[in-house]
Amino acid sequence: MRSAKQPTDSLPASVAAAVQTRLAGAADSAGHELFLLRLQRWWPDLRDGLVSVYGAQAEGAAVRLLELAVDAYAARDPELKRLDLVRSLEPDWFQQPEMMGYAAYADRFAGTLAGVADRVGYLRELGVTYLHLMPLLRPREGDSDGGYAVADYRDVHPDLGTVEDLRELARTLRESGISLVLDLVLNHVAREHEWARAARAGDRRYQAYFHTYADRELPDAYERTLPEVFPDFAPGNFSWDDELQAWVWTTFNSFQWDVNWANPDVFVEYADILFFLANVGVEVVRLDAIAFLWKRLGTDSQNQPEVHAITQALHALTRIVCPALLFKAEAIVGPADLVHYLGRGAHHGKVSDLAYHNSLMVQIWSMLAAGDARLAARTLANLPPVPSTTAWITYLRGHDDIGWAIDDGDAAAVGLSGHAHRNFLSDYYAGQFPGSPARGLVFQSNPATGDRRISGTAASLAGVEAGDDRGLARVLLGHALAFGWGGIPVIWSGDELAMPNDPDWAAEPGHGSDNRWTHRRRLSEADLSRRTDPATAAGRLFTGLQALAQARARVPHLDASVSSEIAPLADPAILPVLRHHPLGALLGLYNVSDSWRPFPWWRLGELAITDPWDALANADVKPDEDGNVWLAPYQAMWIV
Ligand code: GLC
């Protein structure tokens, strides 16, 4: 028999003592044992993450972190503690096919936080179970990069409401079966944030929160291998600050100061912010721009191994304090780097629970433009599997531009030049390619690399705005791909109503140079009411997406624990996506072209799919006289 061990036996003495003292001081001793058991369970992950990044400083950091953890745990609302329990009993809750997301700016979707609560009925009607509200913590004044320049993480944008309103909204959503998702902007703070102010006032402690340089020597050395995120309106990665009399690392805009994660104090600060958000009732945090956290000379300073160690340590802390909380990685990086955010190797299953499937999104638009699935098949087939305890966030559009993250090797493997194909996609979606019905805008054209990213709503990019008959079918097919991949499909606000680009995007103060605002529409009651009118594009799309969500919820094969594979292509215009579920195979077929396409009937038999049923059309699948199943232009089928 194993000897009776105390939960704190495996902890260093300093850590165990700090936790015991803190717990003794906390009210509600009932939950102490649970806290200690969770600590015992997650300590190795926390320790390994901290030690690999902070070395000898790790133990001191652990003491401070666990003191904060005890405080946060003690302060956690009993309702949320109950949710922790419920989620622990059902750890795969977010992998189920009923999950479906919606992402919006609170003000543009519904005015205020209270307005969002008033539109919960609308969201439920669509089938939403997950609501990502774009950054709403108090930003700097003026241009704040859509809220991604946070001045105070513990306050809400005054136009939207208060922290109490946020807590109330989280509760309302929770009661309606919707999980609240908020951003944690952890690569940078606004120049107006108190840490940056203190740094400028000469406080050395806070100067060490940032990457600052007295002269250009190091910035120049770094620049040699750094890409530019906003070459148009924020060229370079460093900004001179007159008050500080130094160069500051600013990957994004000059008013977004990158924080220095090599400093354990920064880690402790963000852990505490994380606890704050969890205790307000946030159920998923979107780790914004996470790829950029760690800087390394001679590299592009993205996707560095330390990023994953940091995430692992933060994740372990949330398992101890608030296990209902999930992490979602926002790493818009190439396919090879992407899967690491869901955990590879030593970090398997220990980092983010969710990550944006940027690669799928790019491939959907690429297939729709080219009418060809071969590059997508090659790219998606090459992605290593992700841990079965995680899920992708699949999407067609979001609040950002689309960057053509296409791997040159993948392109070459199907006889394309990566560079030429990226160019084609930019031309096509900017409406500059002959015959293209797309009406996108070019975002951040970079003459040095030839890169041009694209802004625009799904409807405008797919040809609805231009009046192309097939536009709606393209938007629906794009969503069918996202809904059929497995994971949580997320609809970008306005896309469910086929909203076109906003022609007046530049009119609002601070938006003038950033055309991403063209696809960040305000939704009026009149816009929403069109959803019930089948004569409108809005009505048809809304109903189509509702049907997709309902079909998805009926197909257990779409559980995210099962991975998607690409089956051999029978036709270059049909992407066959296969999922081997214990209940049998699910074959998703997606005709990405504007013509009728055949799929050989015998291939279904080969997959042991007898009596095939299309879960999307709710109908039997039958071969034609020629022995093929025929797919209409842009038709999707989910065959079980
Ligand atoms: C993320 C956001 C983007 C923002 C950037 C900087 O990529 O999606 O909108 O500009 O981070 O915070």
XYZ file of C-alpha atoms and ligand atoms in Angstrom:
652
model
C 0.000 0.000 0.000
C 1.130 3.517 -0.706
C 1.890 5.560 2.388
C -0.460 8.430 3.170
C 1.174 11.424 1.554
C 0.257 15.004 2.215
C -0.672 17.044 -0.876
C 2.153 19.464 -0.111
C 4.855 16.772 0.222
C 6.092 17.272 -3.312
C 6.448 21.053 -2.979
C 9.642 22.869 -2.034
C 9.478 23.833 1.651
C 9.246 27.567 0.910
C 6.270 27.039 -1.405
C 4.462 24.651 0.946
C 4.922 27.028 3.880
C 3.643 30.023 1.919
C 0.553 28.128 0.772
C -0.239 26.801 4.250
C 0.118 30.226 5.843
C -2.042 31.853 3.210
C -4.696 29.186 3.438
C -4.782 29.468 7.233
C -5.586 33.161 6.824
C -8.323 32.575 4.256
C -11.950 32.246 5.260
C -13.973 29.215 4.132
C -11.724 26.356 5.115
C -14.108 23.933 3.411
C -12.409 24.214 0.059
C -8.820 24.039 1.276
C -8.388 20.366 0.657
C -9.596 20.680 -2.910
C -7.140 23.513 -3.487
C -4.290 21.430 -2.105
C -5.241 18.403 -4.153
C -5.314 20.469 -7.311
C -2.006 22.026 -6.391
C -0.515 18.586 -5.938
C -1.905 17.499 -9.290
C -0.686 20.512 -11.263
C 2.493 21.440 -9.411
C 4.807 19.495 -11.759
C 3.445 21.373 -14.798
C 3.689 24.700 -13.018
C 7.205 24.001 -11.766
C 8.513 22.723 -15.103
C 7.111 25.713 -16.965
C 8.544 28.224 -14.503
C 11.929 26.543 -14.137
C 12.530 26.305 -17.855
C 11.896 30.026 -18.275
C 13.040 31.591 -15.000
C 15.640 29.124 -13.713
C 16.793 30.060 -10.238
C 14.088 32.726 -9.967
C 11.333 30.164 -10.426
C 10.912 29.205 -6.779
C 10.505 32.786 -5.607
C 7.987 33.367 -8.368
C 6.097 30.203 -7.383
C 5.756 31.439 -3.806
C 4.242 34.735 -4.942
C 2.040 33.057 -7.540
C 0.589 30.565 -5.125
C -0.162 33.256 -2.560
C -2.147 35.063 -5.229
C -3.696 31.762 -6.232
C -4.962 31.142 -2.711
C -6.431 34.651 -2.579
C -8.131 34.246 -5.943
C -9.480 30.850 -4.993
C -10.828 32.193 -1.701
C -12.498 35.086 -3.496
C -14.043 32.948 -6.232
C -17.819 33.104 -6.328
C -19.508 29.879 -5.152
C -21.430 29.760 -8.441
C -18.145 29.736 -10.337
C -16.680 27.138 -7.998
C -19.675 25.017 -8.826
C -18.958 25.568 -12.513
C -15.362 24.424 -11.866
C -16.778 21.200 -10.531
C -19.220 20.737 -13.378
C -16.481 21.295 -15.954
C -14.107 18.940 -14.153
C -16.782 16.259 -14.316
C -17.231 16.921 -18.016
C -13.807 17.992 -19.239
C -14.820 17.489 -22.873
C -17.677 20.009 -22.652
C -16.126 22.306 -25.236
C -15.434 19.512 -27.714
C -19.054 18.620 -28.276
C -20.743 19.284 -31.596
C -23.383 21.509 -29.972
C -20.696 24.132 -29.466
C -20.892 27.107 -31.753
C -19.384 30.533 -31.378
C -20.022 34.131 -32.274
C -17.495 36.950 -32.093
C -18.354 40.643 -31.947
C -17.431 44.034 -30.615
C -19.874 44.659 -27.759
C -20.555 48.235 -28.852
C -20.920 47.475 -32.550
C -23.104 44.441 -31.893
C -25.326 45.875 -29.198
C -24.181 49.260 -27.887
C -23.303 48.305 -24.317
C -22.855 45.257 -22.105
C -26.493 45.573 -21.080
C -27.364 45.724 -24.785
C -25.493 42.455 -25.329
C -27.610 40.850 -22.617
C -30.694 42.045 -24.495
C -29.493 40.250 -27.614
C -28.945 36.882 -25.966
C -32.199 35.686 -27.551
C -30.836 36.508 -30.984
C -27.662 34.567 -30.270
C -29.577 31.558 -29.002
C -31.752 31.652 -32.085
C -28.626 31.264 -34.173
C -27.414 28.405 -31.959
C -24.607 30.204 -30.143
C -23.017 28.634 -27.037
C -19.825 30.706 -26.941
C -19.565 34.473 -27.237
C -16.265 36.195 -27.843
C -16.554 39.890 -27.086
C -13.675 41.808 -28.534
C -11.388 43.657 -26.091
C -13.548 45.631 -23.694
C -11.214 46.311 -20.803
C -10.391 49.987 -20.489
C -8.247 50.936 -23.482
C -6.149 54.043 -24.001
C -8.049 56.987 -25.386
C -8.050 57.650 -29.116
C -6.795 54.898 -31.399
C -6.510 51.743 -29.320
C -6.147 49.162 -32.103
C -9.728 48.105 -31.520
C -9.145 47.794 -27.776
C -5.878 45.853 -28.069
C -4.033 48.662 -26.287
C -5.252 48.141 -22.723
C -4.735 50.910 -20.190
C -6.348 49.072 -17.259
C -7.034 45.338 -17.125
C -9.231 45.684 -14.065
C -11.655 48.176 -15.516
C -14.174 48.121 -18.360
C -14.409 50.595 -21.237
C -16.622 53.300 -19.687
C -18.876 53.484 -22.752
C -19.785 49.822 -22.332
C -20.439 49.581 -18.607
C -18.653 48.622 -15.418
C -16.910 45.545 -14.033
C -20.162 44.770 -12.205
C -22.035 44.915 -15.524
C -19.502 42.520 -16.971
C -19.965 40.118 -14.078
C -23.715 40.377 -14.564
C -23.443 39.751 -18.302
C -21.244 36.714 -17.720
C -23.915 35.359 -15.380
C -26.749 36.042 -17.835
C -24.827 34.328 -20.604
C -23.951 31.373 -18.403
C -27.579 30.902 -17.463
C -28.437 30.866 -21.174
C -25.816 28.248 -21.940
C -23.334 30.688 -23.469
C -19.716 30.861 -22.353
C -18.146 34.314 -22.249
C -14.822 34.649 -24.058
C -12.574 37.661 -23.519
C -9.153 38.657 -24.688
C -6.124 38.695 -22.498
C -3.734 41.008 -24.310
C -0.485 39.750 -22.888
C 2.166 40.740 -25.384
C 1.813 44.454 -24.797
C 0.095 47.179 -22.811
C -0.981 50.652 -23.853
C 1.634 53.348 -23.486
C -0.870 54.840 -21.026
C -0.971 51.751 -18.775
C 0.311 52.419 -15.242
C 3.385 50.192 -15.754
C 4.431 52.231 -18.781
C 3.716 55.477 -16.974
C 5.831 54.403 -14.008
C 8.601 53.380 -16.389
C 8.536 56.805 -18.000
C 8.559 58.431 -14.570
C 11.914 56.726 -13.975
C 10.846 53.745 -11.844
C 13.401 51.036 -12.548
C 11.164 48.230 -11.395
C 8.703 49.114 -14.138
C 11.339 49.910 -16.726
C 12.270 46.253 -16.380
C 8.722 45.339 -17.467
C 9.577 46.455 -21.006
C 12.251 45.998 -23.629
C 13.995 49.349 -23.743
C 17.245 50.376 -25.435
C 19.281 53.540 -25.066
C 20.556 53.390 -28.635
C 19.873 51.624 -31.924
C 22.510 48.930 -31.597
C 20.276 46.115 -30.362
C 17.109 47.263 -32.121
C 19.041 47.243 -35.400
C 20.420 43.808 -34.656
C 16.932 42.463 -33.931
C 15.405 44.181 -36.951
C 17.642 42.170 -39.259
C 15.427 39.129 -38.750
C 12.112 40.607 -37.593
C 9.101 40.858 -39.868
C 6.782 43.884 -39.685
C 3.186 43.407 -38.566
C 1.859 46.793 -39.653
C 4.360 47.979 -42.281
C 1.942 50.683 -43.490
C 1.012 52.519 -40.339
C 3.573 51.247 -37.829
C 6.773 50.333 -39.684
C 9.580 48.713 -37.714
C 9.399 47.024 -34.325
C 10.800 49.751 -32.086
C 9.599 53.242 -31.237
C 11.590 56.108 -29.789
C 9.986 57.504 -26.671
C 10.948 61.058 -25.822
C 9.943 60.872 -22.189
C 11.748 57.620 -21.595
C 14.661 58.735 -23.762
C 14.877 55.211 -25.099
C 13.763 52.896 -27.857
C 10.883 50.660 -26.809
C 9.971 47.338 -28.397
C 6.598 47.888 -30.087
C 5.742 44.981 -32.379
C 2.351 46.457 -33.251
C 1.611 50.181 -32.957
C 3.973 52.630 -31.274
C 1.384 53.006 -28.482
C 1.456 49.237 -27.739
C 4.524 48.515 -25.612
C 5.672 44.904 -25.635
C 6.166 43.607 -22.107
C 9.228 41.645 -21.073
C 8.207 38.094 -20.210
C 11.787 37.260 -19.246
C 11.003 39.208 -16.072
C 9.152 36.949 -13.584
C 7.382 40.024 -12.166
C 5.568 40.325 -15.490
C 4.476 36.712 -15.266
C 3.120 37.272 -11.751
C 1.195 40.369 -12.868
C -0.498 38.543 -15.742
C -1.329 35.511 -13.633
C -3.161 37.809 -11.271
C -5.010 39.487 -14.164
C -5.983 36.025 -15.350
C -7.448 35.203 -11.930
C -9.338 38.477 -11.985
C -10.922 37.689 -15.371
C -11.788 34.149 -14.314
C -13.437 35.442 -11.162
C -15.533 37.913 -13.142
C -16.978 34.883 -14.902
C -14.955 34.692 -18.100
C -14.886 31.068 -19.285
C -12.369 31.290 -22.110
C -9.448 33.679 -22.409
C -8.132 34.443 -25.838
C -4.377 34.756 -25.514
C -3.824 37.604 -27.912
C -0.758 37.644 -30.144
C 0.753 34.894 -28.024
C 3.297 33.927 -30.667
C 5.217 37.147 -29.992
C 5.826 36.840 -26.239
C 9.443 35.756 -26.324
C 12.204 37.670 -28.115
C 15.351 36.033 -29.379
C 18.111 37.715 -31.343
C 18.683 36.294 -34.794
C 15.138 34.912 -35.084
C 11.753 36.316 -36.052
C 10.971 36.324 -32.302
C 7.812 34.324 -32.808
C 6.889 30.814 -31.658
C 9.910 30.556 -29.356
C 9.906 27.514 -27.035
C 9.583 29.751 -23.962
C 6.117 30.796 -25.157
C 4.871 27.269 -24.613
C 6.581 26.902 -21.232
C 4.986 30.177 -20.092
C 1.580 29.027 -21.316
C 1.969 25.705 -19.535
C 2.740 27.425 -16.229
C -0.175 29.840 -16.592
C -2.477 26.987 -17.557
C -1.449 24.930 -14.530
C -2.252 27.893 -12.276
C -5.754 28.130 -13.695
C -6.254 24.386 -13.175
C -5.560 24.980 -9.508
C -7.650 28.134 -9.017
C -10.377 28.134 -11.659
C -10.392 24.946 -13.751
C -13.549 25.999 -15.595
C -11.398 28.473 -17.504
C -10.064 27.517 -20.924
C -7.177 28.987 -22.880
C -7.463 29.863 -26.529
C -4.286 30.642 -28.417
C -4.368 33.376 -30.994
C -1.286 32.446 -32.973
C -1.687 33.453 -36.570
C 1.369 31.594 -37.771
C 2.345 29.114 -40.449
C 0.952 25.572 -40.357
C 4.142 24.006 -38.951
C 4.225 26.300 -35.917
C 0.499 26.311 -35.316
C 0.005 22.870 -33.765
C 2.499 23.609 -30.987
C -0.054 25.934 -29.426
C -2.259 22.938 -28.650
C 0.708 21.104 -27.182
C 3.407 18.997 -28.775
C 6.092 16.890 -27.137
C 6.580 17.716 -23.468
C 3.731 20.238 -23.613
C 1.229 17.733 -24.998
C -2.172 18.606 -23.551
C -0.672 21.177 -21.173
C -0.930 24.484 -22.989
C -3.960 25.983 -24.751
C -7.222 24.055 -24.946
C -8.229 25.886 -28.096
C -6.423 27.541 -30.977
C -7.516 29.337 -34.108
C -7.245 27.133 -37.172
C -5.750 29.904 -39.228
C -4.506 27.432 -41.782
C -7.981 26.020 -42.472
C -9.376 29.546 -42.816
C -6.715 30.523 -45.357
C -7.237 27.295 -47.288
C -10.997 27.818 -47.454
C -10.536 31.196 -49.146
C -7.810 29.773 -51.345
C -10.069 26.907 -52.490
C -12.957 29.245 -53.197
C -10.780 31.499 -55.322
C -9.027 28.737 -57.223
C -11.961 26.323 -57.441
C -9.394 23.707 -56.574
C -8.843 21.681 -53.398
C -5.382 20.255 -54.028
C -3.302 22.781 -52.114
C -5.722 22.636 -49.170
C -5.638 18.848 -49.201
C -1.869 18.820 -49.150
C -1.576 21.472 -46.419
C -4.263 20.066 -44.150
C -3.062 16.487 -44.576
C 0.400 17.596 -43.487
C -0.688 19.089 -40.177
C 0.357 16.824 -37.323
C -2.515 15.599 -35.142
C -3.353 17.670 -32.071
C -4.006 16.265 -28.581
C -7.445 14.663 -28.353
C -8.243 16.825 -25.325
C -8.052 20.055 -27.355
C -10.109 21.667 -30.083
C -9.634 23.997 -32.989
C -11.502 27.230 -33.364
C -12.648 27.067 -36.964
C -13.809 30.177 -38.760
C -14.235 31.842 -42.055
C -13.777 35.440 -40.971
C -12.833 37.347 -37.850
C -12.154 40.929 -36.898
C -8.701 40.863 -38.494
C -7.467 40.925 -42.058
C -6.554 37.689 -43.845
C -2.844 37.042 -44.341
C -1.974 34.332 -46.843
C -0.146 31.913 -44.555
C 0.666 29.430 -47.279
C 3.740 27.291 -47.000
C 6.056 27.400 -50.014
C 6.803 23.696 -49.639
C 3.113 22.761 -49.670
C 2.556 24.947 -52.705
C 5.521 23.408 -54.527
C 4.242 19.910 -53.761
C 1.143 20.620 -55.830
C 3.001 22.414 -58.589
C 2.353 25.982 -57.451
C 4.688 28.785 -56.560
C 3.825 29.945 -53.034
C 4.663 33.514 -53.919
C 2.595 33.513 -57.113
C -0.366 31.885 -55.384
C -0.314 34.418 -52.550
C -0.241 37.148 -55.176
C -3.154 35.584 -56.970
C -5.172 35.442 -53.747
C -4.493 39.098 -52.983
C -5.455 40.092 -56.533
C -8.525 37.890 -56.464
C -9.868 39.112 -53.138
C -9.084 42.741 -53.910
C -11.261 42.257 -57.004
C -8.290 42.887 -59.272
C -8.199 39.470 -60.881
C -10.212 39.170 -64.127
C -13.681 37.829 -63.358
C -13.274 37.995 -59.577
C -16.524 38.911 -57.799
C -14.661 39.734 -54.557
C -14.674 43.243 -53.101
C -11.948 43.134 -50.465
C -9.524 45.906 -49.550
C -5.774 45.537 -49.512
C -4.412 45.798 -45.960
C -0.715 46.419 -45.222
C 0.846 46.036 -48.595
C 4.526 45.308 -48.026
C 6.612 46.106 -51.109
C 9.689 44.485 -49.549
C 8.092 41.044 -49.324
C 5.282 41.470 -51.846
C 2.762 40.542 -49.136
C -0.684 42.067 -49.319
C -3.281 41.109 -46.744
C -7.027 41.489 -47.260
C -9.884 43.094 -45.335
C -13.569 42.548 -46.011
C -16.689 40.794 -44.777
C -17.415 37.217 -45.837
C -20.241 38.437 -48.065
C -18.064 41.001 -49.820
C -15.179 38.594 -50.303
C -17.446 35.830 -51.611
C -19.166 37.996 -54.211
C -22.509 38.752 -52.516
C -21.809 42.472 -52.534
C -20.984 42.371 -56.246
C -24.298 40.644 -56.924
C -22.745 37.335 -57.956
C -25.479 34.623 -57.945
C -23.149 32.146 -56.325
C -21.942 34.474 -53.577
C -24.233 33.152 -50.874
C -23.453 29.561 -51.779
C -19.755 30.346 -51.321
C -20.315 31.886 -47.884
C -22.371 28.872 -46.863
C -19.834 26.407 -48.193
C -17.076 28.245 -46.344
C -19.053 27.938 -43.135
C -19.919 24.305 -43.854
C -16.181 23.596 -44.033
C -15.615 25.380 -40.731
C -18.586 23.648 -39.091
C -17.596 20.253 -40.468
C -13.938 20.249 -39.522
C -14.419 19.587 -35.791
C -13.802 22.073 -33.019
C -15.758 25.200 -32.246
C -16.940 27.039 -35.356
C -17.137 30.782 -34.789
C -19.174 33.226 -36.852
C -17.913 36.753 -37.164
C -20.565 39.319 -36.289
C -22.477 40.518 -39.322
C -21.476 37.574 -41.491
C -24.634 35.708 -40.421
C -26.594 38.542 -42.043
C -24.475 38.752 -45.203
C -23.419 42.279 -44.256
C -21.301 43.855 -46.998
C -18.218 45.953 -46.336
C -18.857 49.241 -44.609
C -18.026 51.923 -47.195
C -17.740 54.543 -44.432
C -15.252 52.616 -42.345
C -12.734 55.483 -42.304
C -15.159 58.077 -40.970
C -14.864 57.229 -37.275
C -12.098 58.986 -35.345
C -8.952 56.867 -35.120
C -10.038 54.404 -37.820
C -8.825 56.303 -40.861
C -5.689 54.330 -41.618
C -6.968 50.876 -40.631
C -9.329 49.376 -43.192
C -10.041 46.332 -40.986
C -12.920 48.535 -39.797
C -14.668 47.856 -43.095
C -15.628 44.405 -41.816
C -16.424 45.461 -38.257
C -19.999 46.520 -38.876
C -22.471 47.994 -36.450
C -25.646 45.924 -36.355
C -28.913 47.813 -36.024
C -32.301 46.363 -35.140
C -33.231 46.766 -38.818
C -30.191 44.674 -39.822
C -31.187 41.964 -37.385
C -34.814 41.948 -38.445
C -33.897 40.974 -42.005
C -33.045 37.507 -40.742
C -36.696 36.524 -40.927
C -37.143 37.677 -44.528
C -36.323 34.816 -46.904
C -36.270 37.243 -49.822
C -33.069 38.840 -48.480
C -29.516 37.554 -48.503
C -29.551 38.111 -44.728
C -32.587 35.885 -44.313
C -31.185 33.110 -46.446
C -27.806 33.125 -44.815
C -29.120 33.300 -41.262
C -31.398 30.339 -41.923
C -28.607 28.468 -43.658
C -26.260 28.936 -40.710
C -28.955 27.940 -38.238
C -29.442 24.760 -40.224
C -25.695 24.113 -40.181
C -25.586 24.520 -36.404
C -28.561 22.222 -35.950
C -27.153 19.585 -38.270
C -23.846 19.745 -36.453
C -25.462 19.204 -33.098
C -27.026 16.011 -34.467
C -23.740 14.526 -35.686
C -21.739 13.024 -32.817
C -18.929 12.272 -35.291
C -18.049 15.955 -35.143
C -16.831 15.727 -31.551
C -13.499 17.531 -31.433
C -11.714 14.622 -29.776
C -11.772 12.889 -33.160
C -9.427 14.354 -35.729
C -10.108 15.154 -39.352
C -8.105 13.543 -42.114
C -7.979 14.284 -45.773
C -9.084 11.313 -47.867
C -7.499 10.777 -51.296
C -8.895 13.241 -53.803
C -11.190 11.783 -56.459
C -11.726 15.149 -58.112
C -9.514 18.222 -57.750
C -12.548 20.365 -56.911
C -13.895 18.204 -54.089
C -12.238 18.230 -50.688
C -12.978 14.927 -48.912
C -12.651 15.229 -45.135
C -12.784 12.009 -43.189
C -13.451 11.496 -39.484
C -13.118 8.064 -37.906
C -15.494 8.116 -34.976
C -16.252 5.033 -32.870
C -19.770 5.225 -34.317
C -18.419 4.926 -37.853
C -16.954 7.183 -40.492
C -18.125 10.643 -41.391
C -17.125 11.789 -44.844
C -17.458 15.495 -45.511
C -17.486 16.340 -49.205
C -17.049 19.934 -50.280
C -17.356 21.009 -53.889
C -15.307 24.198 -54.025
C -16.081 24.914 -57.668
C -18.941 26.504 -59.572
C -19.714 23.375 -61.592
C -21.346 19.993 -60.864
C -18.777 17.443 -59.708
C -18.800 13.649 -59.383
C -17.697 11.571 -56.409
C -17.418 7.819 -57.000
C -20.071 5.864 -55.095
C -17.793 2.885 -54.513
C -15.523 5.020 -52.348
C -18.280 5.126 -49.732
C -18.367 1.334 -49.611
C -14.604 1.344 -49.164
C -15.084 3.435 -46.030
C -17.691 0.961 -44.785
C -20.392 3.600 -45.124
C -23.445 1.540 -46.009
C -26.848 3.197 -46.453
C -25.187 6.587 -46.690
C -27.081 9.494 -45.210
C -26.294 13.161 -45.748
C -26.670 14.773 -42.350
C -26.658 18.239 -43.912
C -29.511 17.670 -46.333
C -31.169 15.162 -44.008
C -31.532 12.789 -46.922
C -30.291 9.509 -48.350
C -27.289 9.688 -50.628
C -27.905 7.922 -53.942
C -25.609 7.259 -56.879
C -26.475 8.468 -60.335
C -26.725 6.003 -63.245
C -23.027 6.557 -63.937
C -22.079 5.301 -60.467
C -21.231 8.710 -59.060
C -22.698 10.912 -56.385
C -23.022 14.362 -57.936
C -22.431 17.522 -55.948
C -23.976 20.808 -57.074
C -21.744 23.888 -57.331
C -20.487 24.761 -53.836
C -22.474 21.939 -52.268
C -21.350 20.317 -49.032
C -22.353 16.870 -47.795
C -21.768 15.272 -44.410
C -22.140 11.587 -45.156
C -22.532 9.076 -42.320
C -4.091 40.308 -32.503
C -5.421 40.952 -32.787
C -5.230 42.160 -33.645
C -4.326 43.125 -32.943
C -3.036 42.445 -32.482
C -2.311 43.282 -31.495
O -3.489 39.814 -33.622
O -6.276 40.015 -33.381
O -6.452 42.775 -33.955
O -4.016 44.163 -33.815
O -3.272 41.206 -31.852
O -2.920 43.220 -30.234
